[in-house]
Tab-separated table of C-alpha atoms and ligand atoms in Angstrom:
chain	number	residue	atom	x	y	z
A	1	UNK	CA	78.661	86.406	75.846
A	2	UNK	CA	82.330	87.824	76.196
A	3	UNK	CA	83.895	86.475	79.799
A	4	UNK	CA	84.705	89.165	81.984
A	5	UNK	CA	87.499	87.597	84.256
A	6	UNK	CA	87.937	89.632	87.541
A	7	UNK	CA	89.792	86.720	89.518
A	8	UNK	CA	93.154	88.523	88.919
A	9	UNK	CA	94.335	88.073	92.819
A	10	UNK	CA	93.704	83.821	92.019
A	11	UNK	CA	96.119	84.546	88.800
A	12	UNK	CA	95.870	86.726	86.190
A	13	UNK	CA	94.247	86.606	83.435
A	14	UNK	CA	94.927	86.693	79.961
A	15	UNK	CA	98.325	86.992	79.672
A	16	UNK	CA	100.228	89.492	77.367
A	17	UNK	CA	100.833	88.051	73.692
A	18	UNK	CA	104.720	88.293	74.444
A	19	UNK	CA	104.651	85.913	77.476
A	20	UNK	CA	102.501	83.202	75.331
A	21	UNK	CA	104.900	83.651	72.115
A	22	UNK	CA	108.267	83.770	74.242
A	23	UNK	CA	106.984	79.688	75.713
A	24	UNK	CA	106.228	78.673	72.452
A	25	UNK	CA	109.113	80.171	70.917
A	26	UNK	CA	111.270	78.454	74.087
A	27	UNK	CA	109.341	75.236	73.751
A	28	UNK	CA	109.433	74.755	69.724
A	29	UNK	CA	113.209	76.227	69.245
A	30	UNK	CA	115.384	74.845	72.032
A	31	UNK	CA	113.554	72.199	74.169
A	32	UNK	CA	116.448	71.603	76.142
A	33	UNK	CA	117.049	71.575	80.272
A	34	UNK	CA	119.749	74.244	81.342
A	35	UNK	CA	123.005	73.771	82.827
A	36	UNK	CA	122.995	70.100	82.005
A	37	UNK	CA	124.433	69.739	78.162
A	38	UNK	CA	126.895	71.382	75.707
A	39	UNK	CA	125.055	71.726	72.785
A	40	UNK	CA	123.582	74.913	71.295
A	41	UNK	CA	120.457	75.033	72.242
A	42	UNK	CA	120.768	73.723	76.368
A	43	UNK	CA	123.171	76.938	76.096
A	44	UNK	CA	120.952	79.419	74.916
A	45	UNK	CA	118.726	77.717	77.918
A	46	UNK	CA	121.377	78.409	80.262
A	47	UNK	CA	121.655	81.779	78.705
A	48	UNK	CA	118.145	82.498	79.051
A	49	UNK	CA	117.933	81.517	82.512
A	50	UNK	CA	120.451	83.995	83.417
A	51	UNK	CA	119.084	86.760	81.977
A	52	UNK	CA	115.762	85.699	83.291
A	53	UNK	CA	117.299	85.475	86.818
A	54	UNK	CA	118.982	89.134	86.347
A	55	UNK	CA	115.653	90.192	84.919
A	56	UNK	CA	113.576	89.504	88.596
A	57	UNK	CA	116.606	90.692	90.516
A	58	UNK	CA	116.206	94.476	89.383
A	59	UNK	CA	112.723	94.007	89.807
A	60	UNK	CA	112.936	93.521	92.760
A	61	UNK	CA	116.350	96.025	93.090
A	62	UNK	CA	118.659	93.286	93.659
A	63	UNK	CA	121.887	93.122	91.583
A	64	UNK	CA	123.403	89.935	92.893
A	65	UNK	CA	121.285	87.884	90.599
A	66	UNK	CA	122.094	84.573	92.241
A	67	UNK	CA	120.099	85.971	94.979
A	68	UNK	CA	116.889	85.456	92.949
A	69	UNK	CA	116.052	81.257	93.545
A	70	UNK	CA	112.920	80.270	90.858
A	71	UNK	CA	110.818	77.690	92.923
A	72	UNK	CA	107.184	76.385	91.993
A	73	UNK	CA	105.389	79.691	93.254
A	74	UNK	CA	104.944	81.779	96.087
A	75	UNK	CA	103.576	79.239	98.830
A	76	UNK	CA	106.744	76.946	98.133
A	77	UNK	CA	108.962	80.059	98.291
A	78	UNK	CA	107.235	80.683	101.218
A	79	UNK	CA	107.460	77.268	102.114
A	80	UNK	CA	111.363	77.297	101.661
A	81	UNK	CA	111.822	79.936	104.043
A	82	UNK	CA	109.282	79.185	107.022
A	83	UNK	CA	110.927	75.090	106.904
A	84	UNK	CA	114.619	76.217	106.041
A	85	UNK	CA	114.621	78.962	108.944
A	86	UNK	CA	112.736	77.785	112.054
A	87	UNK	CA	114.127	76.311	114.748
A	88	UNK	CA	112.978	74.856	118.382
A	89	UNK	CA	112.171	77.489	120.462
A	90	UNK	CA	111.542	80.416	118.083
A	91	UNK	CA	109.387	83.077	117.692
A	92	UNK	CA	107.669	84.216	114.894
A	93	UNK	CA	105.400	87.338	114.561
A	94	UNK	CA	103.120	87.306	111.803
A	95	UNK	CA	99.688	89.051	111.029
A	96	UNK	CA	95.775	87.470	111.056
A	97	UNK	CA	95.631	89.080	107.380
A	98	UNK	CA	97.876	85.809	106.060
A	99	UNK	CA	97.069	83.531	103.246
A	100	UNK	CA	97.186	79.976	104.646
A	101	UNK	CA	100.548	79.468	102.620
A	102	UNK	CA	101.845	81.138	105.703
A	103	UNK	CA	99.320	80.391	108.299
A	104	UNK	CA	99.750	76.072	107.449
A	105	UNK	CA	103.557	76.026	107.674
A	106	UNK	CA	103.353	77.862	110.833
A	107	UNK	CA	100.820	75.639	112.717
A	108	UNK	CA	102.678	73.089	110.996
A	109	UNK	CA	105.698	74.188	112.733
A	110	UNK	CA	104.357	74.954	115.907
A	111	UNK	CA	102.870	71.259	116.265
A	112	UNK	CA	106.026	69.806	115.116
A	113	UNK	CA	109.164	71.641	115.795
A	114	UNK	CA	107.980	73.734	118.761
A	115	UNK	CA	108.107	77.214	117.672
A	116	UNK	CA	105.725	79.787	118.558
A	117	UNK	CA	104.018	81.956	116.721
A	118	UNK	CA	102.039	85.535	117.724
A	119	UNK	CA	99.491	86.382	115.303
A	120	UNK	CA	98.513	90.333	115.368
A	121	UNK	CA	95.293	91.477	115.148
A	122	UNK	CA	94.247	94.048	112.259
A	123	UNK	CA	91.918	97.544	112.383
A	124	UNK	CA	88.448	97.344	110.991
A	125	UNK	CA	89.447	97.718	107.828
A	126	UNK	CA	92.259	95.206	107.883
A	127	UNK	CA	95.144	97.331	108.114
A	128	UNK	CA	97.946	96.102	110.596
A	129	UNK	CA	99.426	98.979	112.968
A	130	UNK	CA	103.357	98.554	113.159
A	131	UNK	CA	102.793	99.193	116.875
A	132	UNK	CA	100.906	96.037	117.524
A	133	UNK	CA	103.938	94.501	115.798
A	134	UNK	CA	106.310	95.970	117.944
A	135	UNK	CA	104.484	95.512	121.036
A	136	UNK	CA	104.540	91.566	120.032
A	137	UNK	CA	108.390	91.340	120.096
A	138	UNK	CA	110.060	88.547	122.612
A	139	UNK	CA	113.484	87.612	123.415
A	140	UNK	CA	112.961	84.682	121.176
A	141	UNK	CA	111.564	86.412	118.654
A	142	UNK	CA	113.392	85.877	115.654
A	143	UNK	CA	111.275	86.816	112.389
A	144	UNK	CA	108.422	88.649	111.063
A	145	UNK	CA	106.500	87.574	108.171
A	146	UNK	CA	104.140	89.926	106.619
A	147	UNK	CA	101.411	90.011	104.150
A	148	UNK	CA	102.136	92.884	101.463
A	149	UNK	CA	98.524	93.233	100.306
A	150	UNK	CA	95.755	91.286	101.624
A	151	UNK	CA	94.200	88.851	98.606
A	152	UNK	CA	90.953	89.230	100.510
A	153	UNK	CA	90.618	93.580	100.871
A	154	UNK	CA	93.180	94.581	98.867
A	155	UNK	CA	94.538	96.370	102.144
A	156	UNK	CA	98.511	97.627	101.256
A	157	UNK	CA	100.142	97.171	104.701
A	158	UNK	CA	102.564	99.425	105.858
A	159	UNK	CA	105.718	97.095	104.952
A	160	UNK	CA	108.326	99.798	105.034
A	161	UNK	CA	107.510	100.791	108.644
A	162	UNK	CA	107.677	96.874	109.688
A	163	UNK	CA	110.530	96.474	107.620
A	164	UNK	CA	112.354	98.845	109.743
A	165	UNK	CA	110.605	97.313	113.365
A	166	UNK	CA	112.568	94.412	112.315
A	167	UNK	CA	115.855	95.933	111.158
A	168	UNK	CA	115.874	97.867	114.476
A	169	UNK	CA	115.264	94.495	116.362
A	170	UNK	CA	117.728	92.330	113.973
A	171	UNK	CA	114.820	90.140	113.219
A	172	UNK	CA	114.559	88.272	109.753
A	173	UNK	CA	111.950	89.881	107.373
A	174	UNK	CA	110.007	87.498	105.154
A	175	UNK	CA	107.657	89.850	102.773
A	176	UNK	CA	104.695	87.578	100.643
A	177	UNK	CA	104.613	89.716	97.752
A	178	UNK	CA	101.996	87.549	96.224
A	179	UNK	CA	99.052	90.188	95.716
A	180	UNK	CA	101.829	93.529	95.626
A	181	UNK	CA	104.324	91.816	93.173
A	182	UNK	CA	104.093	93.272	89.996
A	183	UNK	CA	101.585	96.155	91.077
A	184	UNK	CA	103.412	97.998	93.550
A	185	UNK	CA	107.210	99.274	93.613
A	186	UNK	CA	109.242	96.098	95.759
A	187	UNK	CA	112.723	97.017	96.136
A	188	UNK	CA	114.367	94.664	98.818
A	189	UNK	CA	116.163	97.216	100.139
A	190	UNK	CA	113.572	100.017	100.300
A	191	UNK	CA	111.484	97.075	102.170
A	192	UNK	CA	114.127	96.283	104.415
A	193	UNK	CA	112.942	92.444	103.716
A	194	UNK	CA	115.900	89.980	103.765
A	195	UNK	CA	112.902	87.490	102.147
A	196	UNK	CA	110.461	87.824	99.137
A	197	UNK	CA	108.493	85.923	98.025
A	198	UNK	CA	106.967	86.179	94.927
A	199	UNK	CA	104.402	84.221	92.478
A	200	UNK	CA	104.974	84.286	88.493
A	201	UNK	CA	101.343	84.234	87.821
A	202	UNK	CA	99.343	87.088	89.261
A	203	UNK	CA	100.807	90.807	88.506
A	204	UNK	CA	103.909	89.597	87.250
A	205	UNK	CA	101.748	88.025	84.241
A	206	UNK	CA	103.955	84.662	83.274
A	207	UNK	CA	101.892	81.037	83.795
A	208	UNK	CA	101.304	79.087	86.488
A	209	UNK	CA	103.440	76.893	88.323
A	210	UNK	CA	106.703	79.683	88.903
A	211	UNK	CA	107.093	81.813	91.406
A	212	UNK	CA	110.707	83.671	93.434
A	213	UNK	CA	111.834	83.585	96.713
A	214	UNK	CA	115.102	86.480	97.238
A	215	UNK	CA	117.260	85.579	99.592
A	216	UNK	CA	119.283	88.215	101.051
A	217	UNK	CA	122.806	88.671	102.006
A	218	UNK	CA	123.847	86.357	104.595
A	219	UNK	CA	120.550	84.574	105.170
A	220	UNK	CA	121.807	81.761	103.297
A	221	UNK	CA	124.050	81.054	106.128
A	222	UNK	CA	120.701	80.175	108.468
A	223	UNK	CA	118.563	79.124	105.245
A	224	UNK	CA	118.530	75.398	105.080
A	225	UNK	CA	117.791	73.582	101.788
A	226	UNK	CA	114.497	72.575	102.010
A	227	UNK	CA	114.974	69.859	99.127
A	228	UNK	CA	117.758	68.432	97.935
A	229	UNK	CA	119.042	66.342	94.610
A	230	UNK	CA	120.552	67.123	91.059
A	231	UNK	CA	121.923	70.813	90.128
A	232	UNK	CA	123.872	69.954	87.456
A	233	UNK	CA	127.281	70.981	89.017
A	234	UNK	CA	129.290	69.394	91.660
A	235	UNK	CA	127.657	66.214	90.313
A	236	UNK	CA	130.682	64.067	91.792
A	237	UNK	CA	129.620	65.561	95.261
A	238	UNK	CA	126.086	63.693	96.962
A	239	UNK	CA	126.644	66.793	99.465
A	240	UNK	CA	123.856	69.581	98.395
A	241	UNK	CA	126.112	72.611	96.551
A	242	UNK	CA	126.421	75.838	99.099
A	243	UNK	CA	126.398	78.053	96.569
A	244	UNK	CA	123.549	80.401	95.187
A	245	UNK	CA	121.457	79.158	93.496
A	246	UNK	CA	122.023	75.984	93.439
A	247	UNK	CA	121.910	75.376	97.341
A	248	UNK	CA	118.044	75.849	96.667
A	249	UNK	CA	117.588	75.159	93.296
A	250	UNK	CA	117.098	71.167	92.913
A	251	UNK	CA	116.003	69.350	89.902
A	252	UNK	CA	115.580	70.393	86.365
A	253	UNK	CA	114.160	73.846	86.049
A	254	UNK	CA	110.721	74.571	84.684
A	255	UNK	CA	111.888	76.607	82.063
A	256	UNK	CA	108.519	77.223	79.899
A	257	UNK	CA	107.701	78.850	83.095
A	258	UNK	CA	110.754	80.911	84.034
A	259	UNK	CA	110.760	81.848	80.122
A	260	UNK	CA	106.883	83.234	80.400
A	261	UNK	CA	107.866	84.314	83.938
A	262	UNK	CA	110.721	87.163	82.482
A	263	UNK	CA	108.854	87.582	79.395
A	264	UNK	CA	105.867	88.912	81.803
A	265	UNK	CA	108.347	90.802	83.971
A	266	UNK	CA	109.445	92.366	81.002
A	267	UNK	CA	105.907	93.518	79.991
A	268	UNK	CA	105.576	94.941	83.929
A	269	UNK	CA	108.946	97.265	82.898
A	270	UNK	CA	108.143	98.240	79.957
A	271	UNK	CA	104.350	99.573	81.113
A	272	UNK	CA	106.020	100.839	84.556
A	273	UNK	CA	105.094	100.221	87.718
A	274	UNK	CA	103.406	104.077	88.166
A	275	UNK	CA	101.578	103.430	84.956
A	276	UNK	CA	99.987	100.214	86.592
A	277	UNK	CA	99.513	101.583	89.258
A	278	UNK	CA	97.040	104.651	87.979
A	279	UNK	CA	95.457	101.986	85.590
A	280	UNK	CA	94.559	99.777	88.883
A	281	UNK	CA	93.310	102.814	91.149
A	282	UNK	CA	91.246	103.822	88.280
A	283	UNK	CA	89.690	100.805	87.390
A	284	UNK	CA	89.517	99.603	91.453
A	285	UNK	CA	88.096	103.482	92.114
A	286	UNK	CA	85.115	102.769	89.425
A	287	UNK	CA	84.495	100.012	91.070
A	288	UNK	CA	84.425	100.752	94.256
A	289	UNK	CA	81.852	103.769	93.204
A	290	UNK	CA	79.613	101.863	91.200
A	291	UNK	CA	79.329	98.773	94.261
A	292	UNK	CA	78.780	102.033	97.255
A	293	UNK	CA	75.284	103.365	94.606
A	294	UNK	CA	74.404	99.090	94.947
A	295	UNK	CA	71.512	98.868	98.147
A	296	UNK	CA	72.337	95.809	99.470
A	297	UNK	CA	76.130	95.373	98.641
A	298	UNK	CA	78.415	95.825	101.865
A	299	UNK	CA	82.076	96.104	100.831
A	300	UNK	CA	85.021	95.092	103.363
A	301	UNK	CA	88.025	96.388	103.942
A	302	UNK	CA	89.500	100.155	103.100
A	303	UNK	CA	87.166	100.700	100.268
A	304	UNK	CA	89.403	103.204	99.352
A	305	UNK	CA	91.610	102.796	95.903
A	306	UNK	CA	94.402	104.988	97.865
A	307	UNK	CA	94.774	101.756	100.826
A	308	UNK	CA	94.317	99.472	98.390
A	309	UNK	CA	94.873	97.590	95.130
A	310	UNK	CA	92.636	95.884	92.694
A	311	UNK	CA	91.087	93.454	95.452
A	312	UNK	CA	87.157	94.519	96.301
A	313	UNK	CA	85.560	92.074	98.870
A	314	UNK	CA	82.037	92.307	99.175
A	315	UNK	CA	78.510	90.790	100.409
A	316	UNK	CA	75.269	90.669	97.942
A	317	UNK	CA	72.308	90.873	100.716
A	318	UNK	CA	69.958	87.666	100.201
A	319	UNK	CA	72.734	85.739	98.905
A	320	UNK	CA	75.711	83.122	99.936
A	321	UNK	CA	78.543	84.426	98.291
A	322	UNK	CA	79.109	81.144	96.463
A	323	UNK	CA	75.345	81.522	95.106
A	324	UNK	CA	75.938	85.470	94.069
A	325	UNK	CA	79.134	84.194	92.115
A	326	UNK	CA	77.429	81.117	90.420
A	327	UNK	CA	74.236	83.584	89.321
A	328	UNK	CA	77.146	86.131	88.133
A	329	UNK	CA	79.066	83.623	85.851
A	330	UNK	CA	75.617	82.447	85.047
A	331	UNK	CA	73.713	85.243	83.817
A	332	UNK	CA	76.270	87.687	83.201
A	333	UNK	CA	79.769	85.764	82.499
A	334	UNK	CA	81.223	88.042	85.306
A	335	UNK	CA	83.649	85.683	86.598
A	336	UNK	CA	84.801	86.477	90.469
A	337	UNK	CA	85.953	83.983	93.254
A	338	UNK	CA	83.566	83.273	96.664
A	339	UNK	CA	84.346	81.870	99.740
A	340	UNK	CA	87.387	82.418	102.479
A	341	UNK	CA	89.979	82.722	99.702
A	342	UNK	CA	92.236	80.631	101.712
A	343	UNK	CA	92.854	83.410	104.070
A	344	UNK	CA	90.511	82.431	106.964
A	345	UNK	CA	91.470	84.768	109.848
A	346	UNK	CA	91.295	87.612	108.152
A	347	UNK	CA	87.790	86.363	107.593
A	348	UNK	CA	87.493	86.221	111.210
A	349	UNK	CA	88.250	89.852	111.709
A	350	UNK	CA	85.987	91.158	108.897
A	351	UNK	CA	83.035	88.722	110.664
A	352	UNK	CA	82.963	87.087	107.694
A	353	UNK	CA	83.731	83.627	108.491
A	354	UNK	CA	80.297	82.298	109.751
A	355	UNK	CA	78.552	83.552	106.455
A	356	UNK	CA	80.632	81.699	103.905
A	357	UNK	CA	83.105	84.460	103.223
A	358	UNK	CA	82.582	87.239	100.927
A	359	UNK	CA	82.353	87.323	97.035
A	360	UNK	CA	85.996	88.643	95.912
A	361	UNK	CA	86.837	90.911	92.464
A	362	UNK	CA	89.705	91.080	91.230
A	363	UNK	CA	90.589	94.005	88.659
A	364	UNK	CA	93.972	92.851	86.556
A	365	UNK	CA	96.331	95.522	84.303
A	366	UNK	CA	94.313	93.654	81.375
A	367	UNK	CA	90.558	94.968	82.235
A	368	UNK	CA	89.294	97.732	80.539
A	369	UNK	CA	86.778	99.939	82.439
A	370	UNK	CA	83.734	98.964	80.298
A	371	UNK	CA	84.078	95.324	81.933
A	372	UNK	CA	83.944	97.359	85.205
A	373	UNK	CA	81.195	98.765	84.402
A	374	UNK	CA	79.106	95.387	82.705
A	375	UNK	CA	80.191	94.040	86.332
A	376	UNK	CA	78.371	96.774	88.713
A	377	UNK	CA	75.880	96.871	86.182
A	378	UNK	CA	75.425	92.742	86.566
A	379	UNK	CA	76.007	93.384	90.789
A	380	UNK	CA	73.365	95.619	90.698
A	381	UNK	CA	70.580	93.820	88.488
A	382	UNK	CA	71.392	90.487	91.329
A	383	UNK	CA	71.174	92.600	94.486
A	384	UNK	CA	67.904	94.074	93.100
A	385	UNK	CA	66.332	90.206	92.696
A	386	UNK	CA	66.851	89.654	95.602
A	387	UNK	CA	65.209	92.639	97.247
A	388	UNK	CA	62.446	92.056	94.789
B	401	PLP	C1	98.514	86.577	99.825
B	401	PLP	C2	98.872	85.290	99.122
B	401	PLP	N1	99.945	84.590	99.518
B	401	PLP	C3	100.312	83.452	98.903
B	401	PLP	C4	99.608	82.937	97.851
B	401	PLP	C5	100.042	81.651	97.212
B	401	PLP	O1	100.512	81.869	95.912
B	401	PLP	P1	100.759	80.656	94.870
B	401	PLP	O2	99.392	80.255	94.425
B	401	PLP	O3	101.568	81.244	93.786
B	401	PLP	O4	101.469	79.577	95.569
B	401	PLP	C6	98.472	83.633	97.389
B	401	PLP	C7	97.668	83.095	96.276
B	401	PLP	O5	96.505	83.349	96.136
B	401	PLP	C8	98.110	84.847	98.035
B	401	PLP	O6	97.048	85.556	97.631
């Protein structure tokens, strides 16, 4: 039986022929770490890296490249930024909708370098109101770190209109771009977000184990380097380089993964962002049809492919979501992800906590709409054995 993979939001799956072929092509042909030798091939690394770098930048419609700092993925970019920028006594306002890739850095935080942290509340269908944002502003507050798109409803929160609370208030801006990245238009400046970060692996189609984090102009003045250790320039110095990238950029790159990373940016240009987009509401609309005709299936969040992308939450009546995915995989070869998908206050809010989460599917630019359909068509068949 063919798999039918709709755990996009966990990473996405497959991945474009171009991103396998430009690793390979990386791995077999040059071989060689980047801004550490003379010969041909660590040059065409170096080379590669560069254009990689100036690849996410306009992504992301940033033209100082060295702006762009490739980390291991989106919780250390986020990492990078919640450890490099807090200090004693400030305040951070973030939103119960976070993954715990923000939530665990900021207890962390609290408990041991005595910030404090307000945590809004979201609407019954998980969307934030900028009000509640700007109602939570102190005198110490100092940034706001939002959730693009839930990974748990799919909710799109209003970013721009919290961009510009925080520009108004001269707060820093930290955007997780994890579930939008790659789906939804993400221009820094549109955004107003002074920090992005961004995972290689979900819409942005390259592997695992790569992942962004933009740093805008002047933040690097406040941004401490989280890690230090070899850049390949200033070697002589055992100070940490200042400059971009390097002040962030420690160790030898993981260039399979920055080469797979561009080659999938690449394939999110060339199909365009609007294109995506219409392929995602249309596949995220069938589904969302197909589950509302299912007795028995309650679906969380907007359930509306307009305030939201390819992320459906839902509960199968008479089952424990880990049990409804299990009999899925089983019998059908429908493959989507249970539980609190790391994300569990936003759990809280839908009610969902106390019942072992919900059973998440993920739609990817990859599915076609006849796996949407062998999906429902698998939903439906499980709710009805259980009402039978
Ligand atoms: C909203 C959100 N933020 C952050 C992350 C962490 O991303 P990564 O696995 O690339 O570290 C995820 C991953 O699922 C996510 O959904």
């Amino acid at each position: 039986m063919k798999r039918i993979y709709l755990d996009n939001a966990a990473t996405s799956w497959p991945k474009p022929e171009a991103v396998l072929a430009a690793m390979e092509d990386y791995q077999r042909r040059l071989g060689a770490p980047a801004g550490r030798g003379v010969y041909r091939e660590a040059i065409e690394t170096e080379r590669i890296i560069a254009e990689a770098r100036r690849r996410l930048g306009e992504l992301l419609g940033v033209a100082q490249a060295n702006r762009i700092i490739f980390c291991g993925g989106c919780t250390d970019a986020l990492n990078i930024a919640l450890h490099g920028l807090l200090r004693a006594g400030d305040h951070v306002i973030t939103t119960v909708t976070e993954h715990n890739s923000v939530l665990r850095p900021l207890r962390f935080l609290e408990e041991t370098r005595g910030i404090s942290v307000t945590r809004v509340a979201c609407g019954a269908r998980g969307i934030i109101a900028p009000d509640d944002v700007r109602r939570a502003i102190q005198s110490q507050t100092r940034m706001i770190v939002l959730n693009h798109v839930s990974n748990v409803t799919g909710a799109i929160q209003p970013a721009v209109e919290i961009g510009r609370i925080a520009a108004e208030h001269n707060l820093l801006y930290l955007l997780d771009a994890a579930q939008s990245a790659g789906h939804l238009n993400i221009t820094a400046s549109e955004l107003g977000a002074q920090l992005i970060a961004v995972p290689g692996h979900k819409g942005l189609l390259g592997p695992l184990g790569i992942g962004v984090l933009y740093v805008g102009p002047g933040v690097e003045a406040e941004l401490a380097s989280f890690r230090q250790g070899g850049t390949g320039t200033k070697s002589e110095d055992d100070h940490q380089p200042e400059s971009l990238p390097d002040r962030y950029e420690s160790g030898t790159h993981n260039v399979p993964g920055i080469v797979g990373l561009a080659a999938g940016a690449q394939y999110v240009q060339k199909t365009g962002l609007a294109a995506i987009r219409k392929h995602l509401r249309g596949l995220t609309e069938l589904l969302l049809s197909g589950l509302r005709e299912i007795k028995g299936v309650t679906i969380f969040g907007p359930g509306d492919a307009e305030q939201q992308l390819g992320v459906v939450s839902i509960a199968v009546k008479g089952f424990d979501p880990h049990e409804a995915a299990a009999a899925l995989d089983g019998a059908y070869h429908v493959q989507a992800r249970p539980g609190i998908q790391c994300a569990p206050q936003m759990h809280a809010a839908l009610g969902t906590l106390k019942t072992g989460g919900t059973l998440r599917l993920s739609v990817g630019l990859l599915n076609k709409e006849a796996e949407i359909e062998a999906a429902v068509q698998a939903l439906a068949e499980l709710a009805r054995s259980a009402s039978g």
